[in-house]
Coordinates of C-alpha atoms and ligand atoms in Angstrom, one line a residue:
M1 CA 7.9 -6.4 -11.2
T2 CA 8.8 -3.9 -8.0
E3 CA 6.1 -1.9 -6.7
L4 CA 4.7 1.2 -8.4
L5 CA 4.8 4.0 -6.0
A6 CA 1.1 6.0 -5.6
N7 CA 0.9 9.4 -6.6
H8 CA -1.6 11.6 -4.5
I9 CA -4.0 14.4 -5.7
A10 CA -7.3 15.6 -5.2
G11 CA -6.8 14.2 -2.0
R12 CA -6.4 10.2 -2.5
W13 CA -3.6 7.7 -3.9
Q14 CA -3.8 7.1 -7.2
V15 CA -1.3 5.6 -9.4
G16 CA -0.3 5.8 -13.0
S17 CA -1.7 3.5 -15.7
G18 CA 1.7 2.7 -17.2
P19 CA 4.6 0.3 -16.6
G20 CA 6.5 3.1 -15.1
S21 CA 9.6 4.2 -14.6
R22 CA 12.5 2.5 -12.8
L23 CA 14.1 3.5 -9.8
M24 CA 17.7 2.0 -9.4
D25 CA 20.1 1.3 -6.4
P26 CA 23.6 3.3 -7.9
V27 CA 25.6 1.2 -6.1
L28 CA 24.3 -2.4 -7.2
G29 CA 22.7 -2.1 -10.1
T30 CA 19.2 -3.4 -9.0
E31 CA 15.5 -2.1 -9.5
L32 CA 13.6 -0.9 -6.1
V33 CA 10.6 0.7 -6.8
R34 CA 8.7 2.3 -10.2
V35 CA 7.1 5.8 -10.3
D36 CA 4.3 6.3 -12.7
A37 CA 2.2 10.1 -13.6
S38 CA 0.4 8.6 -17.1
G39 CA -3.4 8.5 -17.1
L40 CA -3.6 11.5 -14.1
D41 CA -6.5 13.9 -14.3
L42 CA -4.2 16.7 -13.5
H43 CA -6.9 19.3 -14.1
A44 CA -9.1 17.6 -11.1
A45 CA -5.4 18.0 -9.3
F46 CA -4.5 21.3 -9.6
A47 CA -8.3 22.7 -9.1
F48 CA -8.3 20.2 -5.9
A49 CA -5.1 21.7 -4.4
R50 CA -6.0 25.2 -5.4
D51 CA -9.4 25.2 -4.1
T52 CA -9.9 22.7 -1.5
G53 CA -6.0 23.0 -0.2
G54 CA -5.6 26.6 -0.6
Q55 CA -8.9 27.5 0.9
A56 CA -8.5 25.6 4.4
L57 CA -4.9 27.1 4.8
R58 CA -5.7 30.3 4.3
A59 CA -9.0 29.8 7.1
M60 CA -6.0 29.8 9.0
S61 CA -3.4 32.4 11.1
Y62 CA 0.5 32.1 10.4
A63 CA 0.6 30.9 14.1
Q64 CA -1.9 28.2 13.1
R65 CA 0.5 27.0 9.8
A66 CA 3.4 27.2 11.8
Q67 CA 2.6 24.9 14.5
L68 CA 1.4 22.8 11.3
L69 CA 5.0 22.8 10.5
A70 CA 6.1 21.3 13.3
E71 CA 4.0 18.6 13.5
I72 CA 5.4 17.7 9.9
A73 CA 8.6 17.9 11.3
A74 CA 7.6 15.5 14.0
V75 CA 6.0 13.2 12.0
L76 CA 9.0 13.2 9.4
Q77 CA 11.4 12.5 12.7
A78 CA 9.4 9.7 13.8
H79 CA 10.2 8.0 10.1
R80 CA 14.0 8.9 10.0
D81 CA 15.3 5.6 10.0
A82 CA 13.3 4.3 6.6
Y83 CA 14.1 7.9 4.8
Y84 CA 18.0 6.5 5.7
E85 CA 17.6 3.0 4.8
I86 CA 15.6 5.1 1.0
S87 CA 18.3 7.6 0.7
T88 CA 21.0 5.0 0.9
A89 CA 19.4 2.3 -1.3
N90 CA 18.4 4.8 -4.0
S91 CA 20.8 7.8 -4.1
G92 CA 23.7 6.1 -3.1
T93 CA 24.4 8.3 0.0
V94 CA 26.7 7.4 3.3
K95 CA 25.2 8.5 6.7
N96 CA 26.7 11.7 6.9
D97 CA 25.4 12.6 3.3
T98 CA 21.8 11.5 3.8
A99 CA 21.9 13.9 7.0
V100 CA 22.1 17.0 4.7
D101 CA 19.2 15.8 3.0
V102 CA 16.9 14.2 5.9
D103 CA 17.7 16.3 8.7
G104 CA 18.2 19.1 7.1
G105 CA 14.7 19.3 5.6
I106 CA 13.5 18.6 9.0
Y107 CA 15.6 21.5 10.7
T108 CA 14.8 23.6 7.4
L109 CA 11.2 23.2 9.1
S110 CA 11.6 23.5 12.2
Q111 CA 12.6 26.9 12.0
Y112 CA 9.7 28.1 10.0
A113 CA 7.6 26.6 12.7
K114 CA 9.5 28.7 15.0
W115 CA 9.8 32.0 13.0
G116 CA 6.1 31.5 11.9
A117 CA 4.9 31.4 15.3
T118 CA 6.0 34.7 15.9
L119 CA 3.7 35.8 13.6
G120 CA 0.8 35.5 15.5
N121 CA -3.5 34.9 14.7
V122 CA -3.2 37.1 11.8
K123 CA -4.3 36.4 8.5
H124 CA -2.2 38.8 6.4
L125 CA 1.3 41.0 6.6
S126 CA 2.0 44.5 6.8
D127 CA 4.7 45.9 4.4
G128 CA 6.1 48.9 6.0
A129 CA 4.1 51.7 7.8
A130 CA 1.3 53.8 6.4
V131 CA 2.5 57.1 4.6
A132 CA 0.1 59.9 4.0
L133 CA -1.3 60.5 0.7
A134 CA -3.3 63.9 1.7
K135 CA -3.2 66.9 4.0
E136 CA -3.0 66.0 8.2
A137 CA -2.7 62.3 6.7
A138 CA -6.6 62.1 6.4
F139 CA -6.0 59.8 3.3
Q140 CA -3.2 57.2 3.7
S141 CA -1.1 54.0 2.0
L142 CA -0.3 51.0 3.6
H143 CA 0.6 48.4 1.1
I144 CA 0.0 44.6 3.1
Q145 CA 0.9 41.1 1.9
V146 CA -1.8 38.3 1.1
P147 CA -1.1 34.7 0.3
T148 CA -1.5 34.0 -3.6
R149 CA -5.1 32.6 -4.4
G150 CA -3.1 29.7 -6.2
V151 CA -1.1 26.7 -5.9
A152 CA 2.8 26.4 -5.7
L153 CA 3.9 23.5 -8.2
F154 CA 7.3 22.3 -7.1
I155 CA 9.6 20.8 -10.0
N156 CA 12.8 19.2 -8.5
A157 CA 16.4 18.4 -8.7
F158 CA 17.3 14.4 -7.8
N159 CA 20.1 15.2 -5.7
F160 CA 17.9 16.6 -2.7
P161 CA 14.9 14.2 -2.8
G162 CA 14.1 15.5 1.3
W163 CA 15.7 18.9 1.5
G164 CA 14.7 20.4 -1.5
L165 CA 10.7 19.5 -1.0
W166 CA 10.9 20.8 2.6
E167 CA 13.1 24.1 1.8
K168 CA 10.5 25.1 -0.3
A169 CA 7.5 23.7 1.4
A170 CA 8.3 25.1 4.7
P171 CA 7.7 28.7 3.4
A172 CA 4.5 27.8 1.1
L173 CA 2.8 26.1 3.8
L174 CA 3.1 29.0 6.6
S175 CA 2.3 31.7 3.6
G176 CA -1.0 29.5 2.9
V177 CA -0.1 28.3 -0.2
P178 CA -1.0 24.5 -1.2
I179 CA 1.6 22.4 -2.9
I180 CA 1.9 20.5 -5.8
I181 CA 5.7 18.3 -5.7
K182 CA 7.4 16.7 -8.8
P183 CA 10.5 15.5 -8.1
A184 CA 12.8 14.5 -9.8
T185 CA 12.5 10.9 -11.3
A186 CA 15.7 9.3 -10.6
T187 CA 15.3 9.8 -6.5
A188 CA 11.2 10.2 -6.2
W189 CA 11.3 7.8 -4.1
L190 CA 12.3 9.6 -0.7
T191 CA 10.0 12.4 -1.3
Q192 CA 7.2 10.1 -2.0
R193 CA 7.8 7.9 1.3
M194 CA 7.8 11.1 3.3
V195 CA 4.4 13.1 1.7
R196 CA 3.4 9.5 2.4
D197 CA 4.2 9.5 6.2
V198 CA 2.7 13.5 6.7
I199 CA -0.2 12.6 4.3
D200 CA -1.1 9.8 6.6
A201 CA -0.7 11.5 10.0
G202 CA -3.5 13.2 8.8
V203 CA -1.5 16.7 9.7
L204 CA -2.5 18.8 6.8
P205 CA -6.1 19.4 5.8
P206 CA -7.2 17.7 2.0
G207 CA -5.5 19.3 -1.0
A208 CA -2.3 21.2 1.0
L209 CA -0.2 19.0 0.2
S210 CA -0.2 16.9 -3.2
I211 CA 2.4 14.8 -5.0
I212 CA 2.7 13.2 -9.0
C213 CA 6.0 11.1 -9.4
G214 CA 7.0 10.5 -13.3
S215 CA 7.2 12.6 -16.3
A216 CA 6.5 16.7 -15.9
A217 CA 4.7 16.3 -18.9
G218 CA 1.3 18.3 -18.8
L219 CA 2.1 20.1 -15.5
M220 CA 2.9 23.2 -16.6
D221 CA 0.0 23.7 -18.8
Q222 CA -1.9 23.5 -15.3
L223 CA -0.6 26.8 -14.0
Q224 CA -2.9 29.9 -13.9
P225 CA -2.1 33.6 -13.4
M226 CA -2.3 33.6 -9.6
D227 CA 0.0 30.2 -9.1
V228 CA 3.5 30.0 -8.8
L229 CA 6.4 27.8 -9.9
S230 CA 9.4 26.9 -8.4
F231 CA 12.0 24.8 -10.7
T232 CA 15.0 23.2 -9.0
G233 CA 17.2 22.0 -11.8
S234 CA 19.8 22.5 -14.6
A235 CA 20.0 25.7 -16.5
D236 CA 18.7 23.8 -20.0
T237 CA 15.2 22.7 -18.4
A238 CA 15.1 26.0 -17.3
A239 CA 15.3 27.7 -20.5
T240 CA 12.5 25.5 -21.7
I241 CA 10.2 26.2 -18.5
R242 CA 11.2 29.9 -19.1
S243 CA 9.7 29.9 -22.3
H244 CA 6.3 28.1 -21.6
H245 CA 3.1 29.9 -22.1
A246 CA 2.3 30.0 -18.4
I247 CA 5.1 32.3 -17.9
T248 CA 5.5 34.1 -21.3
R249 CA 1.8 34.9 -21.1
H250 CA -0.2 34.4 -17.9
S251 CA 2.6 35.8 -16.0
V252 CA 3.1 32.9 -13.4
R253 CA 5.8 33.8 -10.9
C254 CA 8.4 31.9 -11.5
N255 CA 11.6 31.2 -9.2
I256 CA 14.7 29.1 -10.4
E257 CA 17.7 27.2 -8.9
A258 CA 19.6 26.5 -11.5
D259 CA 23.4 25.2 -12.2
S260 CA 26.5 27.2 -10.4
V261 CA 30.0 27.5 -10.9
N262 CA 30.9 27.9 -7.4
S263 CA 34.3 29.4 -5.9
A264 CA 36.9 29.8 -3.1
L265 CA 39.1 32.2 -3.1
L266 CA 42.2 32.5 -0.6
L267 CA 43.0 35.9 -0.3
P268 CA 46.4 37.4 -1.5
G269 CA 49.2 37.3 1.5
H270 CA 49.0 34.6 3.3
A271 CA 52.1 31.9 3.2
A272 CA 51.8 28.4 2.4
S273 CA 51.8 27.0 6.1
S274 CA 49.1 29.7 7.3
E275 CA 45.9 28.2 8.6
A276 CA 44.2 30.4 5.7
V277 CA 45.4 27.6 3.4
T278 CA 44.6 24.7 5.9
L279 CA 40.8 25.8 6.3
L280 CA 40.8 26.5 2.3
A281 CA 42.3 23.2 1.3
R282 CA 40.0 21.4 4.0
E283 CA 36.8 22.8 3.2
V284 CA 37.6 22.4 -0.9
A285 CA 37.8 18.7 -0.5
R286 CA 34.7 18.4 2.2
E287 CA 33.0 20.7 -0.6
M288 CA 34.2 18.4 -3.6
T289 CA 32.9 15.0 -1.4
I290 CA 29.8 16.0 0.3
K291 CA 27.4 14.1 -1.9
S292 CA 29.7 12.9 -4.2
G293 CA 29.9 16.7 -5.6
Q294 CA 26.2 16.5 -6.3
K295 CA 25.6 19.7 -4.2
C296 CA 24.5 23.1 -6.6
T297 CA 26.6 25.0 -4.0
A298 CA 29.7 22.9 -4.3
I299 CA 33.3 24.5 -5.0
R300 CA 33.9 24.1 -8.6
R301 CA 36.7 26.9 -9.0
I302 CA 39.5 27.5 -6.2
L303 CA 41.4 30.7 -6.7
V304 CA 44.7 31.3 -5.4
P305 CA 47.6 33.2 -5.8
Q306 CA 50.3 32.4 -8.1
N307 CA 53.2 31.5 -6.0
L308 CA 50.7 29.4 -3.6
Y309 CA 49.8 26.9 -6.6
D310 CA 51.7 24.1 -6.1
E311 CA 51.1 24.1 -2.1
V312 CA 47.8 24.5 -2.3
A313 CA 47.6 21.4 -4.8
Q314 CA 49.2 19.6 -2.2
A315 CA 47.5 20.2 0.9
I316 CA 43.9 19.4 -1.4
A317 CA 45.0 16.4 -2.7
A318 CA 46.3 15.1 0.9
Q319 CA 42.9 15.4 1.9
L320 CA 41.5 13.7 -1.2
A321 CA 43.9 11.1 -0.5
K322 CA 41.9 10.0 2.5
V323 CA 38.8 9.7 0.9
T324 CA 37.6 6.5 0.1
V325 CA 34.9 5.6 -2.5
G326 CA 32.4 3.0 -2.7
N327 CA 29.3 1.1 -1.3
P328 CA 27.4 3.2 1.1
H329 CA 27.2 0.3 2.9
N330 CA 30.3 -0.3 4.3
D331 CA 31.4 1.4 7.4
A332 CA 35.0 2.1 5.6
V333 CA 33.3 4.0 2.8
R334 CA 33.1 8.0 3.0
M335 CA 32.0 8.9 -0.1
G336 CA 29.0 6.9 -1.7
S337 CA 27.9 7.1 -5.4
L338 CA 26.2 9.4 -7.9
V339 CA 22.9 9.0 -8.3
S340 CA 22.6 7.0 -11.5
R341 CA 24.8 5.4 -14.1
A342 CA 23.7 8.1 -16.5
Q343 CA 25.1 10.9 -13.7
Y344 CA 28.2 8.9 -13.7
D345 CA 28.5 9.1 -17.5
S346 CA 28.0 12.6 -17.9
V347 CA 30.4 13.3 -15.1
Q348 CA 33.4 11.2 -16.6
Q349 CA 32.4 13.6 -20.0
G350 CA 32.0 16.3 -18.3
L351 CA 35.8 15.9 -16.8
N352 CA 37.5 14.9 -20.0
Q353 CA 36.2 17.8 -21.3
L354 CA 37.5 19.7 -18.8
L355 CA 40.6 18.1 -18.9
T356 CA 41.2 19.2 -22.7
H357 CA 41.5 22.4 -21.2
T358 CA 43.3 21.8 -17.5
T359 CA 45.8 18.9 -15.9
A360 CA 45.0 16.5 -13.1
L361 CA 46.5 17.6 -10.2
Y362 CA 45.4 15.1 -8.1
D363 CA 43.5 11.6 -10.1
G364 CA 41.6 9.2 -7.2
R365 CA 40.1 7.5 -10.6
A366 CA 43.3 4.8 -10.3
K367 CA 42.1 3.6 -6.9
A368 CA 40.0 1.0 -6.2
L369 CA 36.4 1.1 -5.0
V370 CA 35.4 -0.1 -1.8
D371 CA 32.9 -3.1 -1.7
A372 CA 31.4 -1.8 -5.3
D373 CA 31.7 -3.3 -8.9
P374 CA 33.1 -0.4 -10.9
G375 CA 31.5 -1.8 -14.1
I376 CA 28.1 -1.5 -12.2
A377 CA 28.2 1.1 -9.2
A378 CA 27.9 4.9 -10.1
C379 CA 30.7 5.8 -7.7
A380 CA 32.9 8.2 -9.2
Q381 CA 36.3 9.2 -7.5
P382 CA 37.5 13.0 -7.0
V383 CA 39.3 14.4 -9.3
L384 CA 41.1 17.6 -8.3
L385 CA 42.3 19.6 -12.2
G386 CA 44.1 22.9 -12.5
T387 CA 45.0 25.6 -15.2
Q388 CA 47.8 27.5 -15.5
D389 CA 45.7 29.6 -17.8
P390 CA 43.0 31.2 -15.9
D391 CA 42.1 33.7 -18.7
G392 CA 42.1 31.3 -21.8
S393 CA 40.2 28.7 -20.2
A394 CA 37.0 30.2 -20.3
L395 CA 35.4 26.6 -19.9
V396 CA 36.4 26.1 -16.6
H397 CA 34.3 29.2 -15.5
E398 CA 31.7 27.8 -17.4
M399 CA 31.1 24.3 -17.1
E400 CA 29.5 22.9 -14.0
V401 CA 30.5 19.0 -13.8
F402 CA 28.0 17.5 -11.2
G403 CA 30.7 15.3 -9.3
P404 CA 33.5 15.3 -7.1
V405 CA 35.3 17.9 -9.8
A406 CA 37.3 21.1 -9.1
T407 CA 39.8 23.1 -11.1
L408 CA 42.1 25.2 -9.3
I409 CA 42.9 28.4 -10.7
P410 CA 45.9 30.8 -10.2
Y411 CA 45.2 34.7 -9.9
R412 CA 47.8 37.9 -10.1
D413 CA 46.8 40.1 -7.9
L414 CA 43.2 40.4 -6.0
E415 CA 41.5 42.5 -8.9
H416 CA 42.3 39.7 -11.1
A417 CA 40.9 37.2 -8.3
L418 CA 37.8 39.0 -8.0
A419 CA 37.1 39.2 -12.2
L420 CA 37.8 35.7 -12.4
A421 CA 35.4 34.7 -9.3
H422 CA 32.6 37.6 -11.4
R423 CA 33.3 35.1 -14.7
G424 CA 30.6 32.5 -13.2
Q425 CA 28.3 34.5 -15.1
G426 CA 26.1 34.8 -11.6
S427 CA 27.3 32.1 -8.5
L428 CA 25.0 30.9 -5.3
V429 CA 28.0 31.0 -3.1
C430 CA 31.5 32.3 -3.1
S431 CA 33.8 31.7 0.2
I432 CA 36.6 33.7 0.9
Y433 CA 40.0 32.6 3.2
G434 CA 41.9 34.6 5.3
D435 CA 42.9 36.7 8.3
D436 CA 42.6 40.4 7.6
S437 CA 38.6 42.0 8.4
D438 CA 39.4 44.6 6.3
A439 CA 40.4 42.7 3.0
L440 CA 38.1 39.7 3.8
A441 CA 35.1 42.8 4.3
A442 CA 35.8 44.9 1.1
A443 CA 36.2 41.8 -1.2
A444 CA 32.9 39.9 -0.2
S445 CA 30.9 43.4 -0.8
D446 CA 32.9 43.5 -3.9
L447 CA 31.6 39.7 -4.9
A448 CA 28.0 40.2 -3.5
A449 CA 27.3 41.4 -6.6
S450 CA 27.1 38.2 -8.4
H451 CA 26.7 35.8 -5.6
G452 CA 23.5 35.1 -3.5
R453 CA 25.4 34.1 -0.7
V454 CA 28.9 35.1 0.4
H455 CA 30.8 33.0 3.3
V456 CA 34.0 34.0 4.8
V457 CA 36.1 31.7 6.2
T458 CA 38.6 33.3 9.4
P459 CA 40.6 31.2 11.9
D460 CA 38.2 32.1 14.5
V461 CA 35.4 30.7 13.4
A462 CA 37.4 27.3 12.0
K463 CA 35.2 25.2 14.0
L464 CA 31.9 26.9 14.0
H465 CA 31.6 28.4 10.2
T466 CA 28.1 26.6 8.9
G467 CA 30.3 25.5 5.5
H468 CA 30.7 27.0 2.1
G469 CA 28.1 24.8 0.7
N470 CA 25.6 24.0 3.3
V471 CA 22.3 25.9 2.8
M472 CA 21.4 27.4 6.1
P473 CA 17.5 28.7 6.2
Q474 CA 18.5 31.8 7.8
S475 CA 20.3 33.1 5.0
L476 CA 19.6 33.9 1.4
H477 CA 19.8 30.6 -1.1
G478 CA 19.8 31.7 -5.0
G479 CA 22.2 33.9 -7.5
P480 CA 21.8 36.1 -10.3
G481 CA 22.5 35.2 -13.8
R482 CA 23.8 31.8 -14.7
A483 CA 22.6 30.5 -10.9
G484 CA 19.4 31.2 -12.7
G485 CA 18.3 34.5 -10.4
G486 CA 16.1 33.0 -8.1
A487 CA 15.4 33.5 -4.0
E488 CA 14.6 31.3 -1.7
L489 CA 15.1 31.0 2.5
G490 CA 16.5 34.0 4.1
G491 CA 14.1 33.2 7.5
L492 CA 10.9 34.9 6.5
R493 CA 11.8 36.7 3.3
A494 CA 11.1 33.6 1.8
L495 CA 7.5 34.1 2.4
D496 CA 7.6 37.3 -0.3
F497 CA 7.4 34.8 -3.0
Y498 CA 4.1 33.0 -2.1
H499 CA 2.3 36.4 -1.3
R500 CA 0.6 38.9 -3.0
K501 CA 1.7 42.5 -2.6
S502 CA -1.4 45.3 -2.4
A503 CA -1.5 48.8 -1.7
M504 CA -4.8 49.8 0.9
Q505 CA -5.5 54.0 0.0
A506 CA -7.8 54.4 2.7
A507 CA -8.5 56.9 5.6
P508 CA -6.7 55.7 8.4
C509 CA -10.0 54.2 10.3
V510 CA -10.2 51.7 7.5
L511 CA -6.9 51.3 8.1
Q512 CA -6.5 50.5 11.6
A513 CA -9.5 47.9 10.7
L514 CA -7.2 46.2 8.8
G515 CA -5.5 45.2 11.8
A516 CA -2.0 45.7 13.2
T517 CA 0.3 42.8 11.7
T518 CA 3.9 41.9 11.7
G519 CA 6.1 43.1 8.6
V520 CA 7.5 40.2 6.5
Ligands
NAP601 P1 16.8 18.3 -14.5 O1 17.4 17.5 -15.4 O2 17.0 20.1 -15.5 O3 15.6 18.1 -14.0 C1 15.4 18.6 -12.9 C2 13.8 18.2 -12.9 O4 13.0 18.9 -14.3 C3 12.9 17.3 -12.2 O5 12.3 17.0 -11.4 C4 12.6 16.5 -14.1 O6 12.1 15.7 -14.0 C5 12.0 18.0 -14.6 N1 11.9 18.3 -16.5 C6 12.7 17.7 -16.8 N2 12.4 18.0 -18.3 C7 11.4 19.1 -18.0 C8 10.6 20.0 -18.7 N3 10.5 19.8 -20.3 N4 9.4 20.7 -18.2 C9 9.4 20.5 -16.8 N5 10.3 19.5 -16.1 C10 11.2 19.1 -16.6 O7 18.2 18.5 -13.7 P2 18.8 17.5 -12.4 O8 20.0 16.7 -13.6 O9 17.8 16.5 -12.0 O10 19.1 17.9 -11.3 C11 20.7 18.3 -11.6 C12 21.4 20.3 -11.5 O11 20.3 20.4 -10.8 C13 22.5 20.4 -11.5 O12 22.8 21.2 -12.7 C14 22.1 21.5 -10.2 O13 23.7 22.7 -10.3 C15 20.8 22.1 -10.7 N6 20.7 22.1 -9.1 C16 20.1 23.2 -8.8 C17 19.8 23.6 -7.0 C18 19.7 25.3 -6.9 O14 19.3 25.3 -5.6 N7 20.4 26.0 -7.2 C19 19.9 22.8 -6.4 C20 20.1 21.8 -6.7 C21 20.6 20.9 -7.8 P3 12.6 14.1 -14.3 O15 13.6 13.6 -13.2 O16 11.4 13.1 -14.3 O17 13.4 14.1 -15.4

């Protein structure tokens, strides 16, 4: 039997009482470890985090908690090699894809450590200046933000077991809110190992960080009104979560990051030989293949002027043809596998559904895998689809295939292009390609209404830009509507979610006694 990974709750390591779920190597099909959460005292786990962890964190200032983040980043950095091994074994990722998850998490923690230090040795934050409520400002109103007196429950998706924890944990811990993380079962090993290293290093006060691996059953039932819930995953699970009584009856604050049919848009007026076309083709191929397309921010739809449809298809196909797919341990491989055979089946099923409305413009499925058995490995080759019916093919605007699949869509004019982008019904990100600043700015402003982020690629930032799908802690991550309506990151804006805002109405001397603080 493989090792049964322990959960960390109520200040100690505890294994579940059941046989556990098996975590697999998605390339070799072998069992790696098991996780199990049955028989745990969830009530005690939440109470310990809320009371013991919360009190200890709130007793510290923002600057002190920022220092904790820096220490966590140092612990993770010291164990980085182990994380790369676990990621390759359990997520089937090549080194560059592991870096997005592991190093991306460490970078995000480090950024919040830096920003948190600027908040100083204060225990709450002010929000705006005091305003007068009576003559001569003898009675005033000042808004302050204090850490919520609850626990932050994170229910995470399988595609970012490292970054997915730390991009949420950094603002939560900086705010003074304890965390319980429930990673997606398929890839829980990396999350568990990172938490283990941080706990073993003794960086955090008891109860500040707990981990429960295995089934989510019963977790939501523990939530109380001052707790917050952050969910990342599919729209279907998000709908179940939203209907839970913790949300509907107790108003538990809930952030949802769900799936998204993101787009890339080439503005009109460019020649096939222009740099804009080259930049678009390169970015689309990159986005389709990083982490085998298992990024919530990946490009799923590519909008191009009708007259460039064939040329852009060829340019993207030329990039995709260079991608070698197979065993991530083999240095010749550029793209590893999906996280599981179940995900492989789901991608093939989604692809076949899209193919009923589209044609394949590049189909890597005919190519052999490198060093991997196609009957076992969850390796999916990239496929570029195309449609000549941009308005009628509803499915291409609605369906997210969570793998290396995207659809090329022609448009008539800019108005049509923008309308098609908005048909994602709310997306995490749209990238725009062109060289006319005014036209790009106008399109970006239009797209902002239904996108959490708009990423503009011009020739002058060709080598500098951070990538369509890369989530930078400086920028907002989340999108309206279909994308879940969530808001994460965006620098210190992320702290809002973990704070309660209250209006202090008092004489100026009382407001002064509240202390000078920095606004979020
Ligand atoms: P999922 O099946 O919805 O699972 C997400 C998490 O929810 C897992 O931890 C899962 O646990 C848990 N879960 C399942 N059923 C639950 C229930 N009834 N109550 C509470 N929790 C429950 O999603 P996934 O397949 O892991 O992730 C892929 C999806 O996530 C994609 O659609 C992708 O677009 C989206 N995603 C979005 C973002 C973003 O930031 N917007 C980021 C990454 C991924 P188990 O694993 O134990 O089943």
